[in-house]
């Protein structure tokens, strides 16, 4: 007896995860608690280079996924490469719309359905939800994050850190994810500002804890943008964010002198010692 093939879902959510056993459970539980996604959805967790129980934790969500009507696939790769993980997830995905979600992010119920709704167009479209930086344990991180969230990039439409999504027409803008640091910026800059849309539904995006971690992540972030400038110089012209004038910066500093001081301290530490491009949990 032949079994009818399951129809392709409208959305594939791809989660690259490297040593994320402490985060992946909350991430998956939040996605599976989502409002129903029109056309159905699937989750693809790509555990890459893990030396912990990330894959086992993800497989433990098989029954909750079935109960929620989601497909769930867990792929294990020996290589610890985020671009490699993204490419493996894409190769296994069936959805016309693709959402790429960091394993430490927690979405609210309406995010996935809202993304699919705005991506249901024939023209290329890039979409994001509204990021929220949750309260950090470290006072330094709280001060840095408070100031950082007032900067032009953080206030731009669909900045894409931690979560971004594209429709089928948008996915044709690039082939495989290249082996670069800033995969999120690379994808975002494939689209003009008018092709990006942000839904009001929120997701949590935690920052690195403490001064040393902030410096390490910020250094990696700066290296990633420098890499894009060197390898794909035309992309930076598509950024479209507002420029921060000197009076504007002075105004931000006056409103939050402590946050400004921490932000400047991190920036100076980054400039004093440039590091390599090793993987760092991406919260800057």
Short mmCIF file of N, CA, C and O in Angstrom, two decimals, residues 146-196:
data_model
loop_
_atom_site.label_atom_id
_atom_site.label_comp_id
_atom_site.label_asym_id
_atom_site.label_seq_id
_atom_site.Cartn_x
_atom_site.Cartn_y
_atom_site.Cartn_z
N UNK A 146 22.06 48.60 26.52
CA UNK A 146 21.13 49.74 26.56
C UNK A 146 21.56 50.81 25.56
O UNK A 146 20.74 51.36 24.82
N UNK A 147 22.86 51.11 25.53
CA UNK A 147 23.36 52.13 24.60
C UNK A 147 23.34 51.61 23.16
O UNK A 147 22.92 52.32 22.24
N UNK A 148 23.79 50.38 22.98
CA UNK A 148 23.86 49.80 21.63
C UNK A 148 22.51 49.79 20.94
O UNK A 148 22.41 50.02 19.74
N UNK A 149 21.45 49.53 21.69
CA UNK A 149 20.12 49.46 21.09
C UNK A 149 19.61 50.82 20.59
O UNK A 149 18.62 50.87 19.86
N UNK A 150 20.29 51.89 20.96
CA UNK A 150 19.90 53.22 20.48
C UNK A 150 20.66 53.62 19.22
O UNK A 150 20.38 54.67 18.65
N UNK A 151 21.62 52.81 18.79
CA UNK A 151 22.42 53.14 17.62
C UNK A 151 21.64 52.85 16.33
O UNK A 151 20.71 52.04 16.32
N UNK A 152 22.02 53.51 15.23
CA UNK A 152 21.23 53.40 13.98
C UNK A 152 21.01 51.98 13.49
O UNK A 152 19.91 51.63 13.06
N UNK A 153 22.05 51.12 13.53
CA UNK A 153 21.85 49.77 13.00
C UNK A 153 20.80 49.01 13.79
O UNK A 153 19.93 48.35 13.22
N UNK A 154 20.88 49.10 15.11
CA UNK A 154 19.92 48.37 15.94
C UNK A 154 18.50 48.86 15.73
O UNK A 154 17.54 48.13 15.97
N UNK A 155 18.34 50.10 15.27
CA UNK A 155 17.02 50.68 15.04
C UNK A 155 16.59 50.60 13.57
O UNK A 155 15.52 51.10 13.22
N UNK A 156 17.42 49.99 12.73
CA UNK A 156 17.05 49.87 11.32
C UNK A 156 15.99 48.78 11.14
O UNK A 156 15.74 47.98 12.04
N UNK A 157 15.37 48.75 9.97
CA UNK A 157 14.31 47.78 9.70
C UNK A 157 14.92 46.40 9.51
O UNK A 157 15.85 46.21 8.72
N UNK A 158 14.42 45.43 10.25
CA UNK A 158 14.84 44.03 10.15
C UNK A 158 16.36 43.90 10.17
O UNK A 158 16.98 43.44 9.21
N UNK A 159 17.01 44.26 11.30
CA UNK A 159 18.47 44.18 11.34
C UNK A 159 19.00 42.76 11.20
O UNK A 159 20.14 42.56 10.80
N UNK A 160 18.20 41.75 11.56
CA UNK A 160 18.53 40.38 11.21
C UNK A 160 19.41 39.62 12.17
O UNK A 160 19.67 38.43 11.94
N UNK A 161 19.88 40.23 13.25
CA UNK A 161 20.74 39.47 14.14
C UNK A 161 19.92 38.45 14.93
O UNK A 161 18.92 38.74 15.53
N UNK A 162 20.36 37.20 14.84
CA UNK A 162 19.67 36.11 15.53
C UNK A 162 18.55 35.47 14.76
O UNK A 162 18.25 34.28 14.95
N UNK A 163 17.91 36.21 13.88
CA UNK A 163 16.76 35.69 13.11
C UNK A 163 16.56 36.51 11.85
O UNK A 163 16.47 37.73 11.91
N UNK A 164 16.51 35.82 10.71
CA UNK A 164 16.11 36.47 9.47
C UNK A 164 15.43 35.43 8.60
O UNK A 164 15.61 34.22 8.78
N UNK A 165 14.63 35.90 7.65
CA UNK A 165 13.87 34.98 6.81
C UNK A 165 13.75 35.55 5.40
O UNK A 165 13.79 36.77 5.21
N UNK A 166 13.61 34.66 4.43
CA UNK A 166 13.45 35.07 3.03
C UNK A 166 12.40 34.19 2.38
O UNK A 166 12.14 33.07 2.83
N UNK A 167 11.79 34.71 1.31
CA UNK A 167 10.88 33.88 0.53
C UNK A 167 11.66 33.19 -0.59
O UNK A 167 12.87 33.35 -0.72
N UNK A 168 10.94 32.39 -1.39
CA UNK A 168 11.62 31.62 -2.43
C UNK A 168 12.32 32.51 -3.43
O UNK A 168 13.46 32.24 -3.85
N UNK A 169 11.67 33.61 -3.82
CA UNK A 169 12.30 34.53 -4.77
C UNK A 169 13.52 35.19 -4.15
O UNK A 169 14.53 35.42 -4.82
N UNK A 170 13.46 35.49 -2.86
CA UNK A 170 14.60 36.09 -2.19
C UNK A 170 15.77 35.13 -2.05
O UNK A 170 16.94 35.53 -2.12
N UNK A 171 15.46 33.84 -1.86
CA UNK A 171 16.54 32.85 -1.68
C UNK A 171 17.38 32.69 -2.93
O UNK A 171 18.51 32.20 -2.87
N UNK A 172 16.86 33.10 -4.08
CA UNK A 172 17.65 33.00 -5.30
C UNK A 172 18.74 34.07 -5.39
O UNK A 172 19.56 34.03 -6.31
N UNK A 173 18.74 35.01 -4.46
CA UNK A 173 19.73 36.10 -4.50
C UNK A 173 21.16 35.60 -4.26
O UNK A 173 22.12 36.28 -4.60
N UNK A 174 21.32 34.48 -3.59
CA UNK A 174 22.66 33.94 -3.37
C UNK A 174 22.59 32.42 -3.48
O UNK A 174 21.52 31.82 -3.42
N UNK A 175 23.74 31.80 -3.65
CA UNK A 175 23.80 30.34 -3.76
C UNK A 175 24.06 29.74 -2.39
O UNK A 175 23.28 29.92 -1.46
N UNK A 176 25.17 29.03 -2.24
CA UNK A 176 25.54 28.52 -0.92
C UNK A 176 25.95 29.68 -0.01
O UNK A 176 26.42 30.73 -0.49
N UNK A 177 25.79 29.50 1.28
CA UNK A 177 26.35 30.46 2.22
C UNK A 177 27.87 30.41 2.10
O UNK A 177 28.47 29.34 2.22
N UNK A 178 28.51 31.54 1.86
CA UNK A 178 29.97 31.52 1.76
C UNK A 178 30.61 31.35 3.13
O UNK A 178 29.99 31.60 4.17
N UNK A 179 31.86 30.97 3.15
CA UNK A 179 32.59 30.79 4.40
C UNK A 179 33.09 32.15 4.89
O UNK A 179 34.29 32.48 4.76
N UNK A 180 32.17 32.92 5.42
CA UNK A 180 32.49 34.21 5.99
C UNK A 180 31.90 34.28 7.39
O UNK A 180 31.09 33.45 7.78
N UNK A 181 32.31 35.29 8.13
CA UNK A 181 31.89 35.42 9.53
C UNK A 181 30.44 35.88 9.64
O UNK A 181 29.64 35.28 10.34
N UNK A 182 30.10 36.96 8.94
CA UNK A 182 28.79 37.59 9.13
C UNK A 182 27.78 37.09 8.11
O UNK A 182 27.43 37.80 7.15
N UNK A 183 27.29 35.88 8.32
CA UNK A 183 26.30 35.33 7.39
C UNK A 183 25.02 36.15 7.39
O UNK A 183 24.39 36.35 6.35
N UNK A 184 24.61 36.68 8.55
CA UNK A 184 23.38 37.45 8.62
C UNK A 184 23.49 38.76 7.84
O UNK A 184 22.58 39.13 7.08
N UNK A 185 24.62 39.45 7.99
CA UNK A 185 24.81 40.70 7.23
C UNK A 185 24.94 40.41 5.74
O UNK A 185 24.43 41.17 4.91
N UNK A 186 25.62 39.33 5.39
CA UNK A 186 25.76 38.96 3.98
C UNK A 186 24.39 38.79 3.33
O UNK A 186 24.15 39.28 2.22
N UNK A 187 23.49 38.09 4.00
CA UNK A 187 22.16 37.87 3.43
C UNK A 187 21.35 39.17 3.43
O UNK A 187 20.73 39.52 2.42
N UNK A 188 21.35 39.88 4.52
CA UNK A 188 20.57 41.13 4.60
C UNK A 188 20.96 42.09 3.49
O UNK A 188 20.10 42.76 2.90
N UNK A 189 22.25 42.16 3.17
CA UNK A 189 22.73 43.11 2.17
C UNK A 189 22.52 42.61 0.74
O UNK A 189 22.86 43.32 -0.21
N UNK A 190 21.95 41.42 0.58
CA UNK A 190 21.50 41.01 -0.75
C UNK A 190 20.23 41.76 -1.16
O UNK A 190 19.82 41.70 -2.33
N UNK A 191 19.62 42.45 -0.19
CA UNK A 191 18.34 43.10 -0.41
C UNK A 191 18.45 44.61 -0.19
O UNK A 191 19.15 45.06 0.73
N UNK A 192 17.76 45.34 -1.02
CA UNK A 192 17.69 46.79 -0.84
C UNK A 192 16.80 47.11 0.36
O UNK A 192 15.95 46.30 0.75
N UNK A 193 16.97 48.29 0.96
CA UNK A 193 16.14 48.63 2.12
C UNK A 193 14.65 48.47 1.88
O UNK A 193 13.92 48.03 2.77
N UNK A 194 14.18 48.82 0.69
CA UNK A 194 12.74 48.73 0.42
C UNK A 194 12.27 47.29 0.24
O UNK A 194 11.06 47.03 0.16
N UNK A 195 13.20 46.34 0.15
CA UNK A 195 12.83 44.93 0.04
C UNK A 195 12.80 44.23 1.40
O UNK A 195 12.49 43.05 1.47
N UNK A 196 13.11 44.95 2.46
CA UNK A 196 13.14 44.39 3.81
C UNK A 196 11.90 44.81 4.58
O UNK A 196 11.43 45.94 4.45
#
